[in-house]
XYZ file of N, CA and C in Angstrom:
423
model
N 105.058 97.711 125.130
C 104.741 98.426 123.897
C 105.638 97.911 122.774
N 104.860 96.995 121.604
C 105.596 97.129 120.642
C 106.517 98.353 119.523
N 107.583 97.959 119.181
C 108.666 98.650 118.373
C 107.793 98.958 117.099
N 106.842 98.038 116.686
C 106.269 98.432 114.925
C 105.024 99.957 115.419
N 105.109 100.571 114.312
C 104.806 102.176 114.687
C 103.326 101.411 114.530
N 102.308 102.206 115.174
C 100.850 102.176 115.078
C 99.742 102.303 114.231
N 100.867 103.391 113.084
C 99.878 103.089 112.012
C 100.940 103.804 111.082
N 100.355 103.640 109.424
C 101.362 104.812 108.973
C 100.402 105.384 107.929
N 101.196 106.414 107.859
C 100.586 107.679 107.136
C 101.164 107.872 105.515
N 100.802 108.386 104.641
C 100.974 109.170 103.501
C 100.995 110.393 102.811
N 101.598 111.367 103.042
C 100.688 112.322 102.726
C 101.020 112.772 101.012
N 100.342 113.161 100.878
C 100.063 113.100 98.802
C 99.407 114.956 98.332
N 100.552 115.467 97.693
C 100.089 116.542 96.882
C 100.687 117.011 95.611
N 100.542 117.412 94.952
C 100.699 117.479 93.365
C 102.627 117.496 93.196
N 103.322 118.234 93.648
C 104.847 118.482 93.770
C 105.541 118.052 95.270
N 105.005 117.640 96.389
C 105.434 116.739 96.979
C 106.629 118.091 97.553
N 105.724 118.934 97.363
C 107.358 120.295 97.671
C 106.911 121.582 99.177
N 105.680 121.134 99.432
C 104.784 122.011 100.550
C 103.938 121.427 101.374
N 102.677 121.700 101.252
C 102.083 120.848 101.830
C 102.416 119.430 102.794
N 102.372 118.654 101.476
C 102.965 117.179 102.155
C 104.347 116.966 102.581
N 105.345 118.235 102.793
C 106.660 117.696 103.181
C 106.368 118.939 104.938
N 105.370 119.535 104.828
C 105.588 120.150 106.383
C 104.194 119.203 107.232
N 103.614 118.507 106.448
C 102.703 117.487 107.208
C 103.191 116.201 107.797
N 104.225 115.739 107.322
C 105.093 114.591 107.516
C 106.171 115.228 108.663
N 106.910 116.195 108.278
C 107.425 116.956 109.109
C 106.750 117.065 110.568
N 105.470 117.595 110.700
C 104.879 117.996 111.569
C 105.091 116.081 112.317
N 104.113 115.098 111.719
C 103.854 114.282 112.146
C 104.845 113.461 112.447
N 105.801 113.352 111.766
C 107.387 112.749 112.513
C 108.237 113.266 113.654
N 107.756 114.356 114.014
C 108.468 115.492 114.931
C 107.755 115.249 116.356
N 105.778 115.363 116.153
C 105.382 115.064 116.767
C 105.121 113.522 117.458
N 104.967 112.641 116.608
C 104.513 111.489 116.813
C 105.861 110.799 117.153
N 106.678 111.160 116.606
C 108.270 110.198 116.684
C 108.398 108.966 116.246
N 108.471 107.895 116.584
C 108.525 106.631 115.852
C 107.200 105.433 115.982
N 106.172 106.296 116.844
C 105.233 105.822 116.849
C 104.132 105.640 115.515
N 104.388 106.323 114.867
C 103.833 106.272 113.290
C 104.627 106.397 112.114
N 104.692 105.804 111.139
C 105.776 105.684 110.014
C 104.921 106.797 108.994
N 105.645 107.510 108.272
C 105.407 108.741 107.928
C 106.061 108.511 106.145
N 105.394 108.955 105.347
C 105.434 109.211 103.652
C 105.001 110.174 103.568
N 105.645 110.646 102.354
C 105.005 111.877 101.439
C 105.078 111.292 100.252
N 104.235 111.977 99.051
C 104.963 111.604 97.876
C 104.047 112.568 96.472
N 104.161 113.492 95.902
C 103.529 113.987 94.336
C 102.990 113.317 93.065
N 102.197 113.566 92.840
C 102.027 113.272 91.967
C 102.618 113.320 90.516
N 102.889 114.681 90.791
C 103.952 114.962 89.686
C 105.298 115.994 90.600
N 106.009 115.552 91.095
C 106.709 116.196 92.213
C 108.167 117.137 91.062
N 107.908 118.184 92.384
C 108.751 119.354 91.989
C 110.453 118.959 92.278
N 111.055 120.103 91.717
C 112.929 119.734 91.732
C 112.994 119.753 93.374
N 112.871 120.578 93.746
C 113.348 120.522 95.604
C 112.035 120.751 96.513
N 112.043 120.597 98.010
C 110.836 121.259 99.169
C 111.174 122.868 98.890
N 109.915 123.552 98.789
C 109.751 125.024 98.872
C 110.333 125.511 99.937
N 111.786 126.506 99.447
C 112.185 126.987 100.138
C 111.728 127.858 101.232
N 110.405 128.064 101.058
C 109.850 128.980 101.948
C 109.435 127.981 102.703
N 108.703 126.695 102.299
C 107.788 126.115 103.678
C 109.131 125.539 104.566
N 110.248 125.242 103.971
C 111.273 124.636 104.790
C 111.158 126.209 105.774
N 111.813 127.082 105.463
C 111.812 127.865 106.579
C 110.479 128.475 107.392
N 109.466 128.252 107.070
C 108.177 128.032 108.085
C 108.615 127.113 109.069
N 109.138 125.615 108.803
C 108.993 124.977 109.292
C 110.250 125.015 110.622
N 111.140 125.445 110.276
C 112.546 125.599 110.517
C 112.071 126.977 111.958
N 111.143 128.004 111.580
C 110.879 128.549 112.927
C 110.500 128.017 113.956
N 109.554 127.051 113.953
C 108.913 125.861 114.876
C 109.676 125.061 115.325
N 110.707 124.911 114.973
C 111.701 124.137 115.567
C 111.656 122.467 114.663
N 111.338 122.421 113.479
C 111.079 121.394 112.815
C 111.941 121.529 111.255
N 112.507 120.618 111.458
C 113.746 120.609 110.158
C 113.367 119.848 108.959
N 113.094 120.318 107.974
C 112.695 119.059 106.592
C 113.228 119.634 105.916
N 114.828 120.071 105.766
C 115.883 121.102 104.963
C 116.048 119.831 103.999
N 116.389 118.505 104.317
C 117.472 117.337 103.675
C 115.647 116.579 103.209
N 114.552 116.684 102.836
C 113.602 116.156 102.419
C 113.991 116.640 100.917
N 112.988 115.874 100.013
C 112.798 115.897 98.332
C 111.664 115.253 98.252
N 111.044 115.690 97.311
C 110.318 115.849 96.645
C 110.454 113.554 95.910
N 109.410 113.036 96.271
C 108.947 111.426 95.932
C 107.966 111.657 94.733
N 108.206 110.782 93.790
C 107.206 110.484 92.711
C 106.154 109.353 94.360
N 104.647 109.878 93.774
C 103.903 109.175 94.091
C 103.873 107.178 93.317
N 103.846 106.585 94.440
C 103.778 105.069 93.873
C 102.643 104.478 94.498
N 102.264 103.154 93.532
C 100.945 102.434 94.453
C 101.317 101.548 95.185
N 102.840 101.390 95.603
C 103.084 100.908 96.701
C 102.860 101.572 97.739
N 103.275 102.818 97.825
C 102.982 104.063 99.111
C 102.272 103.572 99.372
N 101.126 103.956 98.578
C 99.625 103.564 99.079
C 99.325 102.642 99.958
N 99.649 101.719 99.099
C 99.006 100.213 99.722
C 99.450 99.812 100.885
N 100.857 100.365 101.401
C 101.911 100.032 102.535
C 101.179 101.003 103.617
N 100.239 102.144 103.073
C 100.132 102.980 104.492
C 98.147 102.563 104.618
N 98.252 102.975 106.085
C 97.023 103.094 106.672
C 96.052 104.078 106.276
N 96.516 105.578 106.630
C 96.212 106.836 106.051
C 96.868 107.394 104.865
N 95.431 107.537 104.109
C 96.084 108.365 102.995
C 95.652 109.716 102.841
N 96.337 110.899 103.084
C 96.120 112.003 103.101
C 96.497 112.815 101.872
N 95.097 113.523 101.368
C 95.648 114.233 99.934
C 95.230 115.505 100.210
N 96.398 116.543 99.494
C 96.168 117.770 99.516
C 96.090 118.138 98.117
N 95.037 118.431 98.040
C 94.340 119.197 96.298
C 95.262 118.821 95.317
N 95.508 117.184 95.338
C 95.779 116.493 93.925
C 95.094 115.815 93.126
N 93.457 115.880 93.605
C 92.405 115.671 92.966
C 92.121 114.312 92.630
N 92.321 113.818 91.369
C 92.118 111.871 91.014
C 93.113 111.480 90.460
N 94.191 111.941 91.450
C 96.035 111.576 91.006
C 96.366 110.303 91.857
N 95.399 110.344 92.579
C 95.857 109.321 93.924
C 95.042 108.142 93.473
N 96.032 106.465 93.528
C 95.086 105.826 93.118
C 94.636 105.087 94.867
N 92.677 104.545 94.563
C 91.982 104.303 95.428
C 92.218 102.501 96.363
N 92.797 101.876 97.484
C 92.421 101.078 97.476
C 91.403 101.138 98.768
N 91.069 99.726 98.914
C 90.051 99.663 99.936
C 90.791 99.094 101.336
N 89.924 99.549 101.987
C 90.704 99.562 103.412
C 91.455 100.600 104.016
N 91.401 101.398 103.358
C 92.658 102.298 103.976
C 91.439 103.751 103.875
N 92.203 104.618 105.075
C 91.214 105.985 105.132
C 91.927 106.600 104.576
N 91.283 107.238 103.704
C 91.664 109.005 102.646
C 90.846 109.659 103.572
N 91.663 111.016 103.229
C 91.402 112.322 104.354
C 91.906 113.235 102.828
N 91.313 114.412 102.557
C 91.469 114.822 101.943
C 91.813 116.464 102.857
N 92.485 117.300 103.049
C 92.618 118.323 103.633
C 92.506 118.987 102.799
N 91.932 120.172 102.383
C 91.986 121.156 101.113
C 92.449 122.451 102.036
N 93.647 122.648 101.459
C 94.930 123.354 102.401
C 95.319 124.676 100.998
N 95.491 125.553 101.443
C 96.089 126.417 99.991
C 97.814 126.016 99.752
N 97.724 126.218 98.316
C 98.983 125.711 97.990
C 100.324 126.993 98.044
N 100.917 126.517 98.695
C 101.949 127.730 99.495
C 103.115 128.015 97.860
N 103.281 127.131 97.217
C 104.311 127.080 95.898
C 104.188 128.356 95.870
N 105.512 129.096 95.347
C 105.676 130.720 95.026
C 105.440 131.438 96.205
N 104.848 131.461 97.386
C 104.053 132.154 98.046
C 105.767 132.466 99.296
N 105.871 133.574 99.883
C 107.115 134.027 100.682
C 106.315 133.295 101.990
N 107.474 133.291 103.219
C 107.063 132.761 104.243
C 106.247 133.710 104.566
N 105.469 134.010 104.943
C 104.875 135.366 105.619
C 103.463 134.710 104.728
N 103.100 134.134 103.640
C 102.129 133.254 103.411
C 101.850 132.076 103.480
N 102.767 131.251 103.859
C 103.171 129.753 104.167
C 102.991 129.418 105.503
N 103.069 130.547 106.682
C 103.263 130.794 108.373
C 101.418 129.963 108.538
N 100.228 130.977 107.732
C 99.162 130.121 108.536
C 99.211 128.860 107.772
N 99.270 128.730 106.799
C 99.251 127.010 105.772
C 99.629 126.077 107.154
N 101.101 126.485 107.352
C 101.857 125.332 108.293
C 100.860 124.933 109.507
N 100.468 126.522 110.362
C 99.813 126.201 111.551
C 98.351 125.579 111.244
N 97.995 125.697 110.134
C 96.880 124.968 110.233
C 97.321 123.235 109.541
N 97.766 123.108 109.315
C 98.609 121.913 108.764
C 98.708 121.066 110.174
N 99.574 121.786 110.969
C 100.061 121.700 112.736
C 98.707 120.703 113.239
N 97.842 121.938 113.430
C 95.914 121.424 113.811
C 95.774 120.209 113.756
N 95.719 119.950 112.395
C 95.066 118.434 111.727
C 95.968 117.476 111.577
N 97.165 117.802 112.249
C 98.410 116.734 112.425
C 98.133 116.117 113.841
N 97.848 117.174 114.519
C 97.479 117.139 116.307
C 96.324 116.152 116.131
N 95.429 116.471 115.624
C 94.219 115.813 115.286
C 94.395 114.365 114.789
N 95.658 114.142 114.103
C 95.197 113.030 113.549
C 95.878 112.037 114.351
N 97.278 112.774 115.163
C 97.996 111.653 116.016
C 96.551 110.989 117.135
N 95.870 111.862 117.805
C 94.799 112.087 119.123
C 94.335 110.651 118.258
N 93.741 110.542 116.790
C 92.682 109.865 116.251
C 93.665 108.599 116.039
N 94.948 108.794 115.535
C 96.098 107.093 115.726
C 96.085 106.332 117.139
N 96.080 107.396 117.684
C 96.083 106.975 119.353
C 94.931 106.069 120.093
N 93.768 106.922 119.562
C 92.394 106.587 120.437
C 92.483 105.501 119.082
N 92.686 104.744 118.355
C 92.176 103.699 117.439
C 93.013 102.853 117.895
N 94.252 103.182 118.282
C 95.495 101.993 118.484
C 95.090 101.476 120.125
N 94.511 102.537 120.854
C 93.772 101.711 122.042
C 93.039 100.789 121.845
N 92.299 100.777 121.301
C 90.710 99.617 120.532
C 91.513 98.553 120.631
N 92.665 98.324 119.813
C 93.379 97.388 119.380
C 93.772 96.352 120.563
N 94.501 97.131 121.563
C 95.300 96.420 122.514
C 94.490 95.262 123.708
């Protein structure tokens, strides 16, 4: 088994402060070094939402020392998957690469106790997408 990860990911939402920092989370935790993992905003907020950090922090998943990335079209172009959460036509398009758009509610302001299902369904389509890195990186070999 090669050392270079299998595929890599992006994940992209307006402040780079929810969403996309407990999806990367999820998928670095789960996947481990088998997939190289980004986040990044479009227009990104001062810190990660203190609340989704501690969603995440019950699960046993730490993204306390994460911040908030200006989105770049290098990201882009460097990852395989590009995953956007309701940043609409902030993300620029290239070819070749899969967009996944998740339309996830935006947890900003919201106490943990509204952030708890965001994450677990976040969790879902993280599970989902390693299963879908996996069964594609077989094809390959």
């Amino acid at each position: 088994m090669s050392s270079s990860p299998l595929a890599s990911v992006l994940f992209v939402c307006v402040h780079n402060a929810g969403r996309s920092q407990m999806a990367a989370g999820f998928l670095s935790h789960l996947a481990g070094d088998r997939v190289e993992v980004r986040s990044a905003g479009s227009v990104p907020g001062d810190q990660v939402n203190p609340a989704a950090v501690e969603a995440m922090k019950e699960v046993g998943v730490d993204i306390s020392a994460a911040t908030p990335k200006v989105l770049t079209t290098e990201a882009v172009q460097a990852s395989d998957y590009v995953i956007t959460m309701g940043c609409g036509d902030a993300c620029p398009i290239f070819p070749g690469k899969k967009y996944l758009d998740w339309a996830l509610e935006d947890p900003a302001g919201k106490g943990v106790e509204a952030v708890r299902p965001i994450r677990d369904e976040i969790r879902t389509r993280i599970e989902a997408l390693i299963a879908e890195i996996d069964a594609t990186a077989k094809h390959h070999d």
